[in-house]
Amino acid sequence: METYIAFLRAINVGGRTVKMDRLRELFEGLGLDGVRTYIQSGNVFFRTAETDCAALTARIEAGLAEGLGYPVPVMLRTVEEVEAVVESDPFAGVEVTEDVRLCVLFLSEPMPPEVELPAASPKGDWEMIGANEGAAFVVMHLRGGRMNGNPATCFPKSYQGQATSRFFHTTAKIAAAARKG
């Protein structure tokens, strides 16, 4: 049995509130084992013998859409894949200040090859400093204490994927919590 982490996009933001017990219930209803949630931002751990990630992702997305009444994009990763992101230390050398946040964008589709990195917003709100097949690494620069801009704007309009972000330090905590189960 493999342990997976489902990173859900747009959970508990924009007026779409989902209690974690309801989210666990939906995942359990899909026949997934050992379902646990981590913080209120749409991180779900579970175990399954299924190995086809694309089919599993589609099944989870269909189950969530049916159960919640709206689509919820899912970026599915094994614990090992998330640990590899953390261990790769993609932000090495980036100075963290009170106005800098380090974010991992988990991607549903590989990074478009035409995106040249590093990339930055014209206003200096963010810098995408690197990427691998399933994630992009973004340094966000707060303006007036707030994050502005959307790094996904550097993707071409032809990009068919979705993305959801987590702070890098939260990503490390998610991987550790998933491993404990």
PDB file of C-alpha atoms in Angstrom:
ATOM      1  CA  MET A   1       0.000   0.000   0.000  1.00  0.00           C
ATOM      2  CA  GLU A   2       1.312   3.405  -1.004  1.00  0.00           C
ATOM      3  CA  THR A   3       0.735   6.523   1.095  1.00  0.00           C
ATOM      4  CA  TYR A   4      -0.380   9.502  -0.959  1.00  0.00           C
ATOM      5  CA  ILE A   5      -0.851  13.166  -0.235  1.00  0.00           C
ATOM      6  CA  ALA A   6      -3.690  14.865  -2.075  1.00  0.00           C
ATOM      7  CA  PHE A   7      -3.124  18.602  -2.365  1.00  0.00           C
ATOM      8  CA  LEU A   8      -6.552  20.080  -3.045  1.00  0.00           C
ATOM      9  CA  ARG A   9      -6.974  23.418  -4.771  1.00  0.00           C
ATOM     10  CA  ALA A  10      -9.495  26.001  -3.544  1.00  0.00           C
ATOM     11  CA  ILE A  11     -10.541  24.290  -0.322  1.00  0.00           C
ATOM     12  CA  ASN A  12     -11.621  26.694   2.430  1.00  0.00           C
ATOM     13  CA  VAL A  13     -11.020  29.792   0.332  1.00  0.00           C
ATOM     14  CA  GLY A  14     -13.443  31.946  -1.603  1.00  0.00           C
ATOM     15  CA  GLY A  15     -16.501  30.944   0.427  1.00  0.00           C
ATOM     16  CA  ARG A  16     -16.115  27.220  -0.244  1.00  0.00           C
ATOM     17  CA  THR A  17     -15.850  25.889   3.289  1.00  0.00           C
ATOM     18  CA  VAL A  18     -15.412  22.177   3.853  1.00  0.00           C
ATOM     19  CA  LYS A  19     -15.051  20.681   7.298  1.00  0.00           C
ATOM     20  CA  MET A  20     -12.216  18.194   7.566  1.00  0.00           C
ATOM     21  CA  ASP A  21     -14.473  15.414   8.836  1.00  0.00           C
ATOM     22  CA  ARG A  22     -16.589  15.809   5.676  1.00  0.00           C
ATOM     23  CA  LEU A  23     -13.462  15.711   3.521  1.00  0.00           C
ATOM     24  CA  ARG A  24     -12.267  12.527   5.257  1.00  0.00           C
ATOM     25  CA  GLU A  25     -15.718  11.010   4.799  1.00  0.00           C
ATOM     26  CA  LEU A  26     -15.609  11.696   1.045  1.00  0.00           C
ATOM     27  CA  PHE A  27     -12.168  10.085   0.682  1.00  0.00           C
ATOM     28  CA  GLU A  28     -13.207   7.079   2.782  1.00  0.00           C
ATOM     29  CA  GLY A  29     -16.312   6.748   0.606  1.00  0.00           C
ATOM     30  CA  LEU A  30     -13.960   6.231  -2.340  1.00  0.00           C
ATOM     31  CA  GLY A  31     -12.530   3.151  -0.617  1.00  0.00           C
ATOM     32  CA  LEU A  32      -9.269   4.794   0.428  1.00  0.00           C
ATOM     33  CA  ASP A  33      -7.611   3.650   3.663  1.00  0.00           C
ATOM     34  CA  GLY A  34      -6.129   5.480   6.629  1.00  0.00           C
ATOM     35  CA  VAL A  35      -7.575   8.819   5.556  1.00  0.00           C
ATOM     36  CA  ARG A  36      -6.269  11.799   7.536  1.00  0.00           C
ATOM     37  CA  THR A  37      -6.303  15.531   6.940  1.00  0.00           C
ATOM     38  CA  TYR A  38      -3.681  18.111   7.806  1.00  0.00           C
ATOM     39  CA  ILE A  39      -4.653  21.710   8.587  1.00  0.00           C
ATOM     40  CA  GLN A  40      -7.668  23.302   6.964  1.00  0.00           C
ATOM     41  CA  SER A  41      -6.166  24.050   3.552  1.00  0.00           C
ATOM     42  CA  GLY A  42      -6.937  20.823   1.703  1.00  0.00           C
ATOM     43  CA  ASN A  43      -4.184  18.327   2.470  1.00  0.00           C
ATOM     44  CA  VAL A  44      -5.358  14.714   2.684  1.00  0.00           C
ATOM     45  CA  PHE A  45      -3.252  11.643   3.438  1.00  0.00           C
ATOM     46  CA  PHE A  46      -4.439   8.153   2.540  1.00  0.00           C
ATOM     47  CA  ARG A  47      -3.224   4.696   1.568  1.00  0.00           C
ATOM     48  CA  THR A  48      -4.196   2.591  -1.403  1.00  0.00           C
ATOM     49  CA  ALA A  49      -2.870  -0.268  -3.489  1.00  0.00           C
ATOM     50  CA  GLU A  50      -3.801   1.646  -6.664  1.00  0.00           C
ATOM     51  CA  THR A  51      -0.755   2.620  -8.690  1.00  0.00           C
ATOM     52  CA  ASP A  52      -2.270   4.522 -11.621  1.00  0.00           C
ATOM     53  CA  CYS A  53      -1.985   8.106 -10.318  1.00  0.00           C
ATOM     54  CA  ALA A  54      -3.879   9.637 -13.230  1.00  0.00           C
ATOM     55  CA  ALA A  55      -6.843   7.290 -12.771  1.00  0.00           C
ATOM     56  CA  LEU A  56      -6.759   7.729  -8.990  1.00  0.00           C
ATOM     57  CA  THR A  57      -6.664  11.526  -9.342  1.00  0.00           C
ATOM     58  CA  ALA A  58      -9.616  11.456 -11.767  1.00  0.00           C
ATOM     59  CA  ARG A  59     -11.584   9.221  -9.387  1.00  0.00           C
ATOM     60  CA  ILE A  60     -10.923  11.526  -6.421  1.00  0.00           C
ATOM     61  CA  GLU A  61     -11.819  14.634  -8.422  1.00  0.00           C
ATOM     62  CA  ALA A  62     -15.076  13.022  -9.580  1.00  0.00           C
ATOM     63  CA  GLY A  63     -15.923  11.962  -6.019  1.00  0.00           C
ATOM     64  CA  LEU A  64     -15.229  15.426  -4.637  1.00  0.00           C
ATOM     65  CA  ALA A  65     -17.249  17.130  -7.385  1.00  0.00           C
ATOM     66  CA  GLU A  66     -20.180  14.826  -6.701  1.00  0.00           C
ATOM     67  CA  GLY A  67     -19.933  15.179  -2.919  1.00  0.00           C
ATOM     68  CA  LEU A  68     -19.284  18.929  -2.763  1.00  0.00           C
ATOM     69  CA  GLY A  69     -21.151  20.139  -5.832  1.00  0.00           C
ATOM     70  CA  TYR A  70     -18.198  21.867  -7.477  1.00  0.00           C
ATOM     71  CA  PRO A  71     -14.909  20.799  -9.054  1.00  0.00           C
ATOM     72  CA  VAL A  72     -11.854  20.458  -6.832  1.00  0.00           C
ATOM     73  CA  PRO A  73      -8.547  20.045  -8.678  1.00  0.00           C
ATOM     74  CA  VAL A  74      -6.285  17.465  -7.020  1.00  0.00           C
ATOM     75  CA  MET A  75      -2.508  17.322  -7.212  1.00  0.00           C
ATOM     76  CA  LEU A  76      -1.610  13.817  -6.032  1.00  0.00           C
ATOM     77  CA  ARG A  77       1.880  12.936  -4.782  1.00  0.00           C
ATOM     78  CA  THR A  78       3.463  10.078  -2.887  1.00  0.00           C
ATOM     79  CA  VAL A  79       5.098  10.895   0.427  1.00  0.00           C
ATOM     80  CA  GLU A  80       8.462  10.129  -1.187  1.00  0.00           C
ATOM     81  CA  GLU A  81       7.814  12.641  -3.971  1.00  0.00           C
ATOM     82  CA  VAL A  82       7.018  15.394  -1.463  1.00  0.00           C
ATOM     83  CA  GLU A  83      10.021  14.468   0.675  1.00  0.00           C
ATOM     84  CA  ALA A  84      12.210  14.692  -2.433  1.00  0.00           C
ATOM     85  CA  VAL A  85      10.978  18.247  -3.059  1.00  0.00           C
ATOM     86  CA  VAL A  86      11.845  19.215   0.508  1.00  0.00           C
ATOM     87  CA  GLU A  87      15.224  17.451   0.443  1.00  0.00           C
ATOM     88  CA  SER A  88      16.161  19.106  -2.861  1.00  0.00           C
ATOM     89  CA  ASP A  89      16.165  22.431  -0.982  1.00  0.00           C
ATOM     90  CA  PRO A  90      14.990  24.415  -4.020  1.00  0.00           C
ATOM     91  CA  PHE A  91      15.293  27.707  -2.134  1.00  0.00           C
ATOM     92  CA  ALA A  92      18.923  27.302  -1.074  1.00  0.00           C
ATOM     93  CA  GLY A  93      20.566  30.704  -1.050  1.00  0.00           C
ATOM     94  CA  VAL A  94      17.303  32.671  -0.916  1.00  0.00           C
ATOM     95  CA  GLU A  95      17.351  35.110   1.975  1.00  0.00           C
ATOM     96  CA  VAL A  96      14.119  34.897   3.946  1.00  0.00           C
ATOM     97  CA  THR A  97      12.960  38.174   5.447  1.00  0.00           C
ATOM     98  CA  GLU A  98       9.651  39.313   6.891  1.00  0.00           C
ATOM     99  CA  ASP A  99       8.602  40.305   3.352  1.00  0.00           C
ATOM    100  CA  VAL A 100       9.593  37.051   1.605  1.00  0.00           C
ATOM    101  CA  ARG A 101       7.572  33.831   1.431  1.00  0.00           C
ATOM    102  CA  LEU A 102       8.779  30.612  -0.178  1.00  0.00           C
ATOM    103  CA  CYS A 103       6.075  28.674  -2.029  1.00  0.00           C
ATOM    104  CA  VAL A 104       5.810  25.347  -3.803  1.00  0.00           C
ATOM    105  CA  LEU A 105       3.312  25.269  -6.657  1.00  0.00           C
ATOM    106  CA  PHE A 106       2.188  21.665  -7.095  1.00  0.00           C
ATOM    107  CA  LEU A 107       1.290  21.174 -10.754  1.00  0.00           C
ATOM    108  CA  SER A 108      -1.223  18.786 -12.278  1.00  0.00           C
ATOM    109  CA  GLU A 109       0.700  18.768 -15.572  1.00  0.00           C
ATOM    110  CA  PRO A 110       4.422  19.189 -16.214  1.00  0.00           C
ATOM    111  CA  MET A 111       5.790  22.695 -16.478  1.00  0.00           C
ATOM    112  CA  PRO A 112       5.351  24.006 -20.027  1.00  0.00           C
ATOM    113  CA  PRO A 113       8.714  23.708 -21.810  1.00  0.00           C
ATOM    114  CA  GLU A 114       8.431  27.220 -23.227  1.00  0.00           C
ATOM    115  CA  VAL A 115       8.529  28.793 -19.736  1.00  0.00           C
ATOM    116  CA  GLU A 116      12.038  30.115 -19.269  1.00  0.00           C
ATOM    117  CA  LEU A 117      13.255  30.159 -15.689  1.00  0.00           C
ATOM    118  CA  PRO A 118      13.921  32.140 -13.703  1.00  0.00           C
ATOM    119  CA  ALA A 119      10.823  34.198 -14.411  1.00  0.00           C
ATOM    120  CA  ALA A 120       9.500  37.195 -12.497  1.00  0.00           C
ATOM    121  CA  SER A 121       6.425  39.353 -12.455  1.00  0.00           C
ATOM    122  CA  PRO A 122       6.780  42.810 -14.013  1.00  0.00           C
ATOM    123  CA  LYS A 123       5.902  44.376 -10.629  1.00  0.00           C
ATOM    124  CA  GLY A 124       8.389  42.235  -8.698  1.00  0.00           C
ATOM    125  CA  ASP A 125       5.668  40.465  -6.675  1.00  0.00           C
ATOM    126  CA  TRP A 126       7.138  37.023  -7.322  1.00  0.00           C
ATOM    127  CA  GLU A 127      10.029  35.136  -8.869  1.00  0.00           C
ATOM    128  CA  MET A 128       9.746  31.584 -10.150  1.00  0.00           C
ATOM    129  CA  ILE A 129      13.274  30.374  -9.535  1.00  0.00           C
ATOM    130  CA  GLY A 130      13.024  26.753 -10.612  1.00  0.00           C
ATOM    131  CA  ALA A 131      10.834  23.767 -11.320  1.00  0.00           C
ATOM    132  CA  ASN A 132      10.773  20.022 -11.675  1.00  0.00           C
ATOM    133  CA  GLU A 133       8.210  17.897 -13.489  1.00  0.00           C
ATOM    134  CA  GLY A 134       5.534  18.281 -10.815  1.00  0.00           C
ATOM    135  CA  ALA A 135       6.297  21.530  -9.001  1.00  0.00           C
ATOM    136  CA  ALA A 136       7.474  25.092  -9.440  1.00  0.00           C
ATOM    137  CA  PHE A 137       9.379  27.011  -6.782  1.00  0.00           C
ATOM    138  CA  VAL A 138       8.310  30.587  -6.199  1.00  0.00           C
ATOM    139  CA  VAL A 139       9.663  33.385  -4.042  1.00  0.00           C
ATOM    140  CA  MET A 140       6.816  35.738  -3.156  1.00  0.00           C
ATOM    141  CA  HIS A 141       7.595  39.353  -2.193  1.00  0.00           C
ATOM    142  CA  LEU A 142       5.003  40.855   0.120  1.00  0.00           C
ATOM    143  CA  ARG A 143       3.819  44.380  -0.596  1.00  0.00           C
ATOM    144  CA  GLY A 144       2.133  46.083   2.324  1.00  0.00           C
ATOM    145  CA  GLY A 145       2.160  42.771   4.179  1.00  0.00           C
ATOM    146  CA  ARG A 146       0.217  40.997   1.428  1.00  0.00           C
ATOM    147  CA  MET A 147       1.076  38.572  -1.335  1.00  0.00           C
ATOM    148  CA  ASN A 148       0.061  39.911  -4.728  1.00  0.00           C
ATOM    149  CA  GLY A 149       0.336  38.581  -8.235  1.00  0.00           C
ATOM    150  CA  ASN A 150      -0.093  35.102  -9.592  1.00  0.00           C
ATOM    151  CA  PRO A 151       2.997  33.204 -10.738  1.00  0.00           C
ATOM    152  CA  ALA A 152       0.839  31.031 -12.995  1.00  0.00           C
ATOM    153  CA  THR A 153       0.575  34.043 -15.297  1.00  0.00           C
ATOM    154  CA  CYS A 154       3.971  33.048 -16.713  1.00  0.00           C
ATOM    155  CA  PHE A 155       2.372  29.865 -18.097  1.00  0.00           C
ATOM    156  CA  PRO A 156       1.118  30.089 -21.678  1.00  0.00           C
ATOM    157  CA  LYS A 157      -2.636  30.146 -22.228  1.00  0.00           C
ATOM    158  CA  SER A 158      -2.287  26.708 -23.820  1.00  0.00           C
ATOM    159  CA  TYR A 159      -1.284  25.176 -20.454  1.00  0.00           C
ATOM    160  CA  GLN A 160      -4.065  22.751 -19.544  1.00  0.00           C
ATOM    161  CA  GLY A 161      -2.933  22.069 -15.991  1.00  0.00           C
ATOM    162  CA  GLN A 162      -3.902  23.297 -12.572  1.00  0.00           C
ATOM    163  CA  ALA A 163      -1.748  24.314  -9.633  1.00  0.00           C
ATOM    164  CA  THR A 164      -2.083  24.732  -5.900  1.00  0.00           C
ATOM    165  CA  SER A 165       0.468  26.327  -3.642  1.00  0.00           C
ATOM    166  CA  ARG A 166       1.814  25.602  -0.197  1.00  0.00           C
ATOM    167  CA  PHE A 167       4.439  27.462   1.758  1.00  0.00           C
ATOM    168  CA  PHE A 168       7.721  25.559   1.673  1.00  0.00           C
ATOM    169  CA  HIS A 169       7.886  25.223   5.462  1.00  0.00           C
ATOM    170  CA  THR A 170       4.304  23.888   5.440  1.00  0.00           C
ATOM    171  CA  THR A 171       5.238  21.418   2.690  1.00  0.00           C
ATOM    172  CA  ALA A 172       7.971  20.036   4.961  1.00  0.00           C
ATOM    173  CA  LYS A 173       5.473  19.717   7.839  1.00  0.00           C
ATOM    174  CA  ILE A 174       2.953  17.990   5.536  1.00  0.00           C
ATOM    175  CA  ALA A 175       5.550  15.421   4.441  1.00  0.00           C
ATOM    176  CA  ALA A 176       6.549  14.730   8.051  1.00  0.00           C
ATOM    177  CA  ALA A 177       2.926  14.394   9.188  1.00  0.00           C
ATOM    178  CA  ALA A 178       2.096  12.050   6.290  1.00  0.00           C
ATOM    179  CA  ARG A 179       5.081   9.859   7.161  1.00  0.00           C
ATOM    180  CA  LYS A 180       3.912   9.516  10.809  1.00  0.00           C
ATOM    181  CA  GLY A 181       0.701   7.797   9.805  1.00  0.00           C
TER     182      GLY A 181
END
